[in-house]
Amino acid sequence: LNMKLSWLVILAGTLFLNPVTADCYITSQTVTCEKSGKNLSNIPTNLFQNVTKLSLKNNKITLKDSDKKILQSFIKLTELYLNENMIAVLYNNSFYNLTKLVILDMSNNHINTVHKAAFAGLNQLSMLNLSYNMITQLDSDIFTSLKSLTVLNLQYNFLKSFHIKSSFKLIKIVLAGNPWNCSCDLLDLQIWLTTSSVTMENENSTTCTSPNNKENFSIKTAAIQSADCKIGQASLENTVTSTSAIKLKSSALLTTLTPDNITGNNGTNAELPLLGKSWTFLAGVLGFVLSTTLLILAAIKCPTWCRYLISYSHRRLEENDSEMFEQEFSADMSSFPTVSGTNDEDPIVIFEKIHAFVPGEDGFIEDKYIDSYVTEES
């Protein structure tokens, strides 16, 4: 009986020192909670606050604001497994207050965007796994706050380039399975891989996919001419500088031509700034074009103007001349040279139509017709 009682006491003490629940168990140093494959859409709240290792893989967690608040209460957490969930965006301060976290696994999610301060506060983080996601763009500034980071896994994303600074310290990096573009955008990563002490895992399978002449070459050894990249960058900077200078000159010119500068602050006429040679040349060209146009117009219109001036020099018809013109016009309109019913003794006057109206003449009757009529009358 005494033996049975002693065993019961030992068993009770063991259970008291190491309480066991359905999902969590406690040891002398760790509190581990296993919530994998539970079809959870939110991080559960009925967990021990002193949990040190939490596995939430293979669920439907999206890491909403409510999830982030729950995570902030696990201040003793050292390992967090959120792989195989439905996380798409890592917002700023997603893991804030987890200052003791060492391992963070977020592989096999749908992550396509990582904000710059997503990992802020993870001062002790050593291993970060972002593999098998949909990340297309990533900058090393995202990891600057991770002072203790030694292993970074980015394999099988959609990264074509990865801008990284020489001060970035790692022991191991995994970059395989990305569509790397071995051009100038990848030059800083290549330099960092060759000059730092970092180890690139699966180096032989970490290859370029573009351009075609570098396909299947390792991103660490592919020929990227730094001189060409510097020349291209210098030309781009010069273009930007020249464009900025032009904009500054234009704004300065507009400033000098404002009403305040023209009239002066006191209302008096201020002296305008001297114009450059380009304005003088432009004014000369405009003057030449206008003068040439006027000369061509004068040459075309001069004959017409002269004809109008000459037409006004004719003598105006007198009153007796108008009667004579009517007789002459009636003679031209008769179809026969003689008129029946007249005496043979009367003189017969026959006018021949020797002057036809020509479009473009001034319409005046020349003096020679009048002279010939007067002569026959006499």
Coordinates of C-alpha atoms in Angstrom, one line a residue:
L1 CA 0.0 0.0 0.0
N2 CA 2.8 2.4 0.9
M3 CA 4.4 1.6 -2.5
K4 CA 1.3 2.4 -4.4
L5 CA 0.9 5.7 -2.6
S6 CA 4.5 6.7 -3.4
W7 CA 4.0 5.9 -7.1
L8 CA 0.8 8.0 -7.1
V9 CA 2.7 10.9 -5.5
I10 CA 5.5 10.6 -8.1
L11 CA 3.0 10.5 -11.0
A12 CA 1.1 13.5 -9.7
G13 CA 4.3 15.5 -9.3
T14 CA 5.3 14.7 -12.8
L15 CA 2.0 15.8 -14.2
F16 CA 2.2 19.0 -12.1
L17 CA 5.7 19.8 -13.3
N18 CA 4.9 18.8 -16.9
P19 CA 1.3 19.6 -17.7
V20 CA 0.1 18.2 -21.0
T21 CA -2.8 19.5 -23.1
A22 CA -4.2 18.3 -26.3
D23 CA -2.0 20.6 -28.4
C24 CA 0.7 21.9 -26.1
Y25 CA 3.3 20.3 -23.9
I26 CA 5.8 21.7 -21.5
T27 CA 9.3 20.7 -20.7
S28 CA 11.8 22.2 -18.3
Q29 CA 13.0 24.7 -20.9
T30 CA 10.3 25.0 -23.7
V31 CA 6.6 25.3 -24.2
T32 CA 5.7 23.8 -27.5
C33 CA 2.3 24.2 -29.2
E34 CA 1.3 22.2 -32.2
K35 CA -1.6 23.6 -34.2
S36 CA -0.8 22.2 -37.7
G37 CA -3.4 21.1 -40.1
K38 CA -6.3 22.4 -38.0
N39 CA -8.0 24.3 -40.8
L40 CA -7.5 27.5 -38.8
S41 CA -8.1 30.9 -40.4
N42 CA -7.0 32.8 -37.3
I43 CA -4.3 32.4 -34.7
P44 CA -5.9 30.8 -31.6
T45 CA -6.1 32.7 -28.4
N46 CA -6.2 29.8 -26.0
L47 CA -2.5 29.2 -26.0
F48 CA 0.0 29.6 -23.2
Q49 CA 1.4 33.1 -23.0
N50 CA 4.8 31.7 -22.3
V51 CA 4.9 29.6 -25.5
T52 CA 8.4 29.3 -27.0
K53 CA 7.7 27.2 -30.0
L54 CA 4.6 27.6 -32.1
S55 CA 3.7 25.6 -35.2
L56 CA 0.7 26.8 -37.3
K57 CA 1.6 25.3 -40.6
N58 CA -0.9 23.9 -43.1
N59 CA -3.8 26.2 -42.1
K60 CA -5.6 29.1 -43.7
I61 CA -4.1 32.0 -41.8
T62 CA -3.7 35.3 -43.7
L63 CA -2.0 37.2 -40.9
K64 CA -4.6 39.9 -40.4
D65 CA -4.4 42.7 -37.8
S66 CA -6.1 40.6 -35.2
D67 CA -3.5 37.9 -35.8
K68 CA -0.6 40.3 -35.3
K69 CA -2.1 41.5 -32.0
I70 CA -2.2 37.9 -30.8
L71 CA 1.4 37.2 -31.8
Q72 CA 2.6 40.3 -29.9
S73 CA 1.5 38.7 -26.7
F74 CA 3.9 35.7 -27.2
I75 CA 7.0 37.6 -26.0
K76 CA 9.0 34.4 -25.2
L77 CA 8.5 32.9 -28.7
T78 CA 11.7 31.7 -30.2
E79 CA 10.4 29.6 -33.2
L80 CA 7.4 30.4 -35.4
Y81 CA 6.2 28.2 -38.2
L82 CA 3.6 29.8 -40.5
N83 CA 4.5 27.8 -43.6
E84 CA 1.7 26.4 -45.9
N85 CA -0.8 29.1 -45.1
M86 CA -2.6 31.7 -47.2
I87 CA -0.5 34.8 -46.4
A88 CA -0.2 37.2 -49.4
V89 CA 1.2 40.5 -47.9
L90 CA 3.7 41.1 -45.1
Y91 CA 2.8 44.5 -43.7
N92 CA 4.9 46.7 -41.5
N93 CA 5.5 45.5 -38.0
S94 CA 3.9 42.1 -38.6
F95 CA 6.0 40.5 -35.9
Y96 CA 6.6 43.5 -33.6
N97 CA 7.5 42.7 -30.0
L98 CA 8.8 39.2 -30.8
T99 CA 12.3 40.2 -29.7
K100 CA 13.4 36.7 -28.9
L101 CA 12.3 35.1 -32.1
V102 CA 15.2 33.1 -33.7
I103 CA 13.5 31.0 -36.5
L104 CA 10.7 32.3 -38.8
D105 CA 9.4 29.9 -41.5
M106 CA 6.9 31.4 -44.0
S107 CA 7.5 29.2 -46.9
N108 CA 4.8 27.8 -49.2
N109 CA 2.5 30.8 -48.9
H110 CA 1.2 33.3 -51.5
I111 CA 3.5 36.2 -50.5
N112 CA 3.9 38.7 -53.3
T113 CA 4.6 41.9 -51.4
V114 CA 6.9 42.5 -48.5
H115 CA 6.8 46.0 -46.9
K116 CA 10.1 47.6 -45.9
A117 CA 9.4 47.4 -42.1
A118 CA 7.8 43.9 -42.2
F119 CA 10.4 42.4 -40.0
A120 CA 11.0 45.4 -37.6
G121 CA 11.7 44.4 -34.1
L122 CA 13.2 40.9 -34.8
N123 CA 16.5 41.7 -33.3
Q124 CA 17.4 38.1 -32.6
L125 CA 16.2 36.5 -35.8
S126 CA 18.8 34.2 -37.3
M127 CA 16.9 32.1 -39.9
L128 CA 14.3 33.4 -42.3
N129 CA 12.6 31.2 -44.8
L130 CA 10.6 32.9 -47.6
S131 CA 10.9 30.1 -50.2
Y132 CA 8.2 29.0 -52.5
N133 CA 6.3 32.2 -52.6
M134 CA 5.4 34.8 -55.4
I135 CA 7.9 37.6 -54.5
T136 CA 8.9 39.5 -57.7
Q137 CA 10.8 42.4 -56.1
L138 CA 12.9 42.6 -53.0
D139 CA 15.5 44.9 -51.6
S140 CA 18.1 44.3 -49.0
D141 CA 16.9 47.3 -47.0
I142 CA 14.0 45.1 -45.9
F143 CA 16.5 43.0 -43.9
T144 CA 18.7 45.9 -42.5
S145 CA 17.0 45.6 -39.1
L146 CA 17.8 41.9 -38.8
K147 CA 21.2 42.4 -37.2
S148 CA 21.5 38.7 -36.3
L149 CA 20.3 37.2 -39.6
T150 CA 22.7 34.4 -40.8
V151 CA 20.5 32.3 -43.1
L152 CA 18.1 33.6 -45.8
N153 CA 16.1 31.3 -48.1
L154 CA 14.6 32.9 -51.1
Q155 CA 14.5 30.0 -53.5
Y156 CA 11.6 29.4 -55.9
N157 CA 10.1 32.9 -56.1
F158 CA 9.8 35.2 -59.1
L159 CA 12.9 37.3 -58.5
K160 CA 14.8 38.7 -61.5
S161 CA 17.1 40.9 -59.6
F162 CA 18.1 41.5 -56.0
H163 CA 19.7 44.8 -55.0
I164 CA 21.9 44.2 -52.1
K165 CA 24.4 46.3 -50.2
S166 CA 28.0 45.3 -49.4
S167 CA 27.3 45.7 -45.7
F168 CA 24.7 43.0 -45.7
K169 CA 26.1 40.1 -43.6
L170 CA 25.0 36.5 -44.0
I171 CA 26.5 33.0 -43.7
K172 CA 24.2 31.2 -46.1
I173 CA 21.8 32.3 -48.8
V174 CA 19.6 30.2 -51.1
L175 CA 18.6 31.7 -54.4
A176 CA 17.8 28.8 -56.7
G177 CA 14.7 28.5 -58.8
N178 CA 14.3 32.2 -59.6
P179 CA 14.2 33.6 -63.2
W180 CA 17.4 35.7 -62.8
N181 CA 18.2 38.3 -65.4
C182 CA 22.0 38.5 -65.6
S183 CA 22.2 42.2 -66.6
C184 CA 23.4 45.3 -64.9
D185 CA 20.6 45.0 -62.3
L186 CA 22.2 41.9 -61.0
L187 CA 25.7 43.3 -60.8
D188 CA 25.7 44.3 -57.2
L189 CA 24.4 40.9 -56.1
Q190 CA 27.2 39.2 -58.1
I191 CA 29.8 41.4 -56.6
W192 CA 28.5 40.7 -53.1
L193 CA 28.5 36.9 -53.7
T194 CA 32.1 37.0 -54.9
T195 CA 33.6 39.4 -52.4
S196 CA 31.8 38.4 -49.2
S197 CA 32.2 35.2 -47.2
V198 CA 28.6 34.1 -47.8
T199 CA 27.9 30.6 -49.1
M200 CA 25.3 30.3 -51.9
E201 CA 23.6 26.9 -51.6
N202 CA 22.8 25.0 -54.8
E203 CA 25.2 27.3 -56.7
N204 CA 25.1 25.1 -59.9
S205 CA 21.3 25.3 -60.1
T206 CA 21.2 29.0 -59.4
T207 CA 21.4 30.1 -63.1
C208 CA 20.4 32.9 -65.4
T209 CA 17.3 32.6 -67.5
S210 CA 17.9 35.8 -69.5
P211 CA 19.5 37.2 -71.7
N212 CA 19.7 34.2 -74.1
N213 CA 23.5 34.4 -74.4
K214 CA 23.9 33.9 -70.6
E215 CA 21.2 31.3 -70.1
N216 CA 22.1 28.4 -67.7
F217 CA 25.2 30.3 -66.5
S218 CA 25.6 30.6 -62.8
I219 CA 24.6 34.0 -61.5
K220 CA 27.9 34.1 -59.6
T221 CA 30.1 33.6 -62.6
A222 CA 28.0 35.0 -65.5
A223 CA 29.9 37.7 -67.5
I224 CA 28.4 41.0 -66.5
Q225 CA 30.7 43.9 -67.7
S226 CA 30.8 46.4 -64.9
A227 CA 32.3 49.0 -67.2
D228 CA 29.3 48.8 -69.6
C229 CA 27.0 49.2 -66.6
K230 CA 28.9 52.2 -65.3
I231 CA 28.9 53.9 -68.8
G232 CA 25.2 53.3 -69.1
Q233 CA 24.6 54.7 -65.6
A234 CA 26.8 57.7 -66.3
S235 CA 24.9 58.5 -69.6
L236 CA 21.6 58.2 -67.7
E237 CA 22.8 60.5 -65.0
N238 CA 24.1 63.0 -67.6
T239 CA 20.7 62.9 -69.3
V240 CA 18.9 63.5 -66.0
T241 CA 21.3 66.3 -65.2
S242 CA 20.9 68.1 -68.6
T243 CA 17.2 67.8 -68.3
S244 CA 17.2 69.3 -64.8
A245 CA 19.5 72.1 -66.0
I246 CA 17.1 73.0 -68.9
K247 CA 14.2 73.0 -66.5
L248 CA 16.1 75.3 -64.1
K249 CA 17.0 77.7 -66.9
S250 CA 13.4 77.8 -68.1
S251 CA 12.1 78.5 -64.6
A252 CA 14.7 81.2 -64.1
L253 CA 13.7 82.9 -67.4
L254 CA 10.0 82.8 -66.4
T255 CA 10.9 84.2 -63.0
T256 CA 12.8 87.2 -64.6
L257 CA 9.9 87.9 -66.9
T258 CA 7.2 88.1 -64.2
P259 CA 5.4 91.4 -63.9
D260 CA 7.1 92.1 -60.5
N261 CA 10.5 91.9 -62.1
I262 CA 9.5 93.9 -65.2
T263 CA 7.9 96.8 -63.4
G264 CA 10.0 96.5 -60.2
N265 CA 8.8 96.2 -56.7
N266 CA 8.2 100.0 -56.5
G267 CA 6.1 100.2 -59.6
T268 CA 9.0 101.6 -61.7
N269 CA 10.3 100.1 -64.9
A270 CA 13.1 97.7 -64.2
E271 CA 15.7 96.8 -66.7
L272 CA 15.0 93.5 -68.5
P273 CA 17.7 90.8 -68.5
L274 CA 19.9 90.6 -71.5
L275 CA 18.7 88.0 -74.0
G276 CA 21.1 85.4 -75.2
K277 CA 22.4 84.9 -78.8
S278 CA 19.7 82.3 -79.5
W279 CA 17.0 85.0 -79.2
T280 CA 18.9 87.3 -81.6
F281 CA 19.2 84.5 -84.1
L282 CA 15.5 83.7 -83.8
A283 CA 14.5 87.3 -84.3
G284 CA 16.7 87.5 -87.4
V285 CA 15.2 84.4 -88.9
L286 CA 11.7 85.7 -88.3
G287 CA 12.5 89.0 -89.9
F288 CA 14.0 87.3 -93.0
V289 CA 11.0 85.1 -93.5
L290 CA 8.5 88.0 -93.2
S291 CA 10.5 90.2 -95.6
T292 CA 10.8 87.4 -98.2
T293 CA 7.0 86.8 -97.9
L294 CA 6.2 90.4 -98.5
L295 CA 8.5 90.6 -101.6
I296 CA 6.9 87.5 -103.1
L297 CA 3.5 88.9 -102.5
A298 CA 4.4 92.2 -104.1
A299 CA 5.9 90.4 -107.2
I300 CA 2.7 88.4 -107.7
K301 CA 0.3 91.3 -107.3
C302 CA 2.3 94.1 -109.1
P303 CA 0.9 93.4 -112.7
T304 CA -2.7 93.5 -111.5
W305 CA -2.1 96.7 -109.6
C306 CA -0.4 98.3 -112.7
R307 CA -3.3 97.2 -114.9
Y308 CA -5.8 98.9 -112.6
L309 CA -3.8 102.1 -112.5
I310 CA -3.5 102.2 -116.3
S311 CA -7.3 101.7 -116.8
Y312 CA -8.1 104.8 -114.9
S313 CA -6.0 107.0 -117.5
H314 CA -8.7 106.7 -120.2
R315 CA -10.8 109.7 -121.2
R316 CA -14.4 109.7 -120.1
L317 CA -17.0 109.7 -122.9
E318 CA -18.9 113.0 -123.5
E319 CA -22.6 113.3 -124.1
N320 CA -22.5 113.3 -127.9
D321 CA -20.1 110.3 -127.8
S322 CA -22.7 108.2 -126.1
E323 CA -25.2 108.8 -129.0
M324 CA -22.5 107.8 -131.5
F325 CA -21.8 104.6 -129.4
E326 CA -25.5 103.6 -129.6
Q327 CA -25.6 104.0 -133.4
E328 CA -22.4 101.9 -133.7
F329 CA -23.8 99.2 -131.5
S330 CA -27.1 99.0 -133.5
A331 CA -25.1 98.6 -136.7
D332 CA -23.1 95.7 -135.3
M333 CA -26.2 93.8 -134.3
S334 CA -27.8 93.9 -137.9
S335 CA -27.4 90.7 -139.8
F336 CA -27.3 92.3 -143.3
P337 CA -25.0 94.9 -144.6
T338 CA -27.9 97.0 -146.2
V339 CA -31.2 98.1 -144.8
S340 CA -34.4 97.7 -147.0
G341 CA -36.7 100.6 -147.5
T342 CA -34.0 103.2 -147.9
N343 CA -33.2 105.3 -151.0
D344 CA -30.4 104.3 -153.2
E345 CA -29.1 107.8 -153.0
D346 CA -28.7 107.6 -149.2
P347 CA -25.3 106.6 -148.2
I348 CA -25.0 103.1 -146.8
V349 CA -22.8 102.7 -143.8
I350 CA -21.5 99.2 -143.2
F351 CA -19.6 98.5 -140.0
E352 CA -17.5 95.5 -139.7
K353 CA -16.9 93.9 -136.4
I354 CA -13.2 94.1 -136.1
H355 CA -13.0 94.3 -132.4
A356 CA -14.2 91.4 -130.3
F357 CA -14.6 91.7 -126.5
V358 CA -11.8 89.9 -124.9
P359 CA -12.2 88.8 -121.2
G360 CA -9.6 90.5 -119.2
E361 CA -9.7 93.9 -121.2
D362 CA -11.0 97.0 -119.4
G363 CA -14.1 97.3 -121.6
F364 CA -13.4 100.8 -123.0
I365 CA -13.9 101.5 -126.8
E366 CA -10.7 102.6 -128.4
D367 CA -10.6 106.0 -130.1
K368 CA -9.9 104.6 -133.6
Y369 CA -13.6 103.5 -134.0
I370 CA -14.8 106.9 -133.2
D371 CA -12.4 108.6 -135.6
S372 CA -13.4 106.4 -138.6
Y373 CA -17.1 107.1 -138.0
V374 CA -16.5 110.9 -137.9
T375 CA -14.5 110.7 -141.1
E376 CA -17.3 108.9 -143.1
E377 CA -20.0 111.3 -141.7
S378 CA -18.0 114.3 -142.9

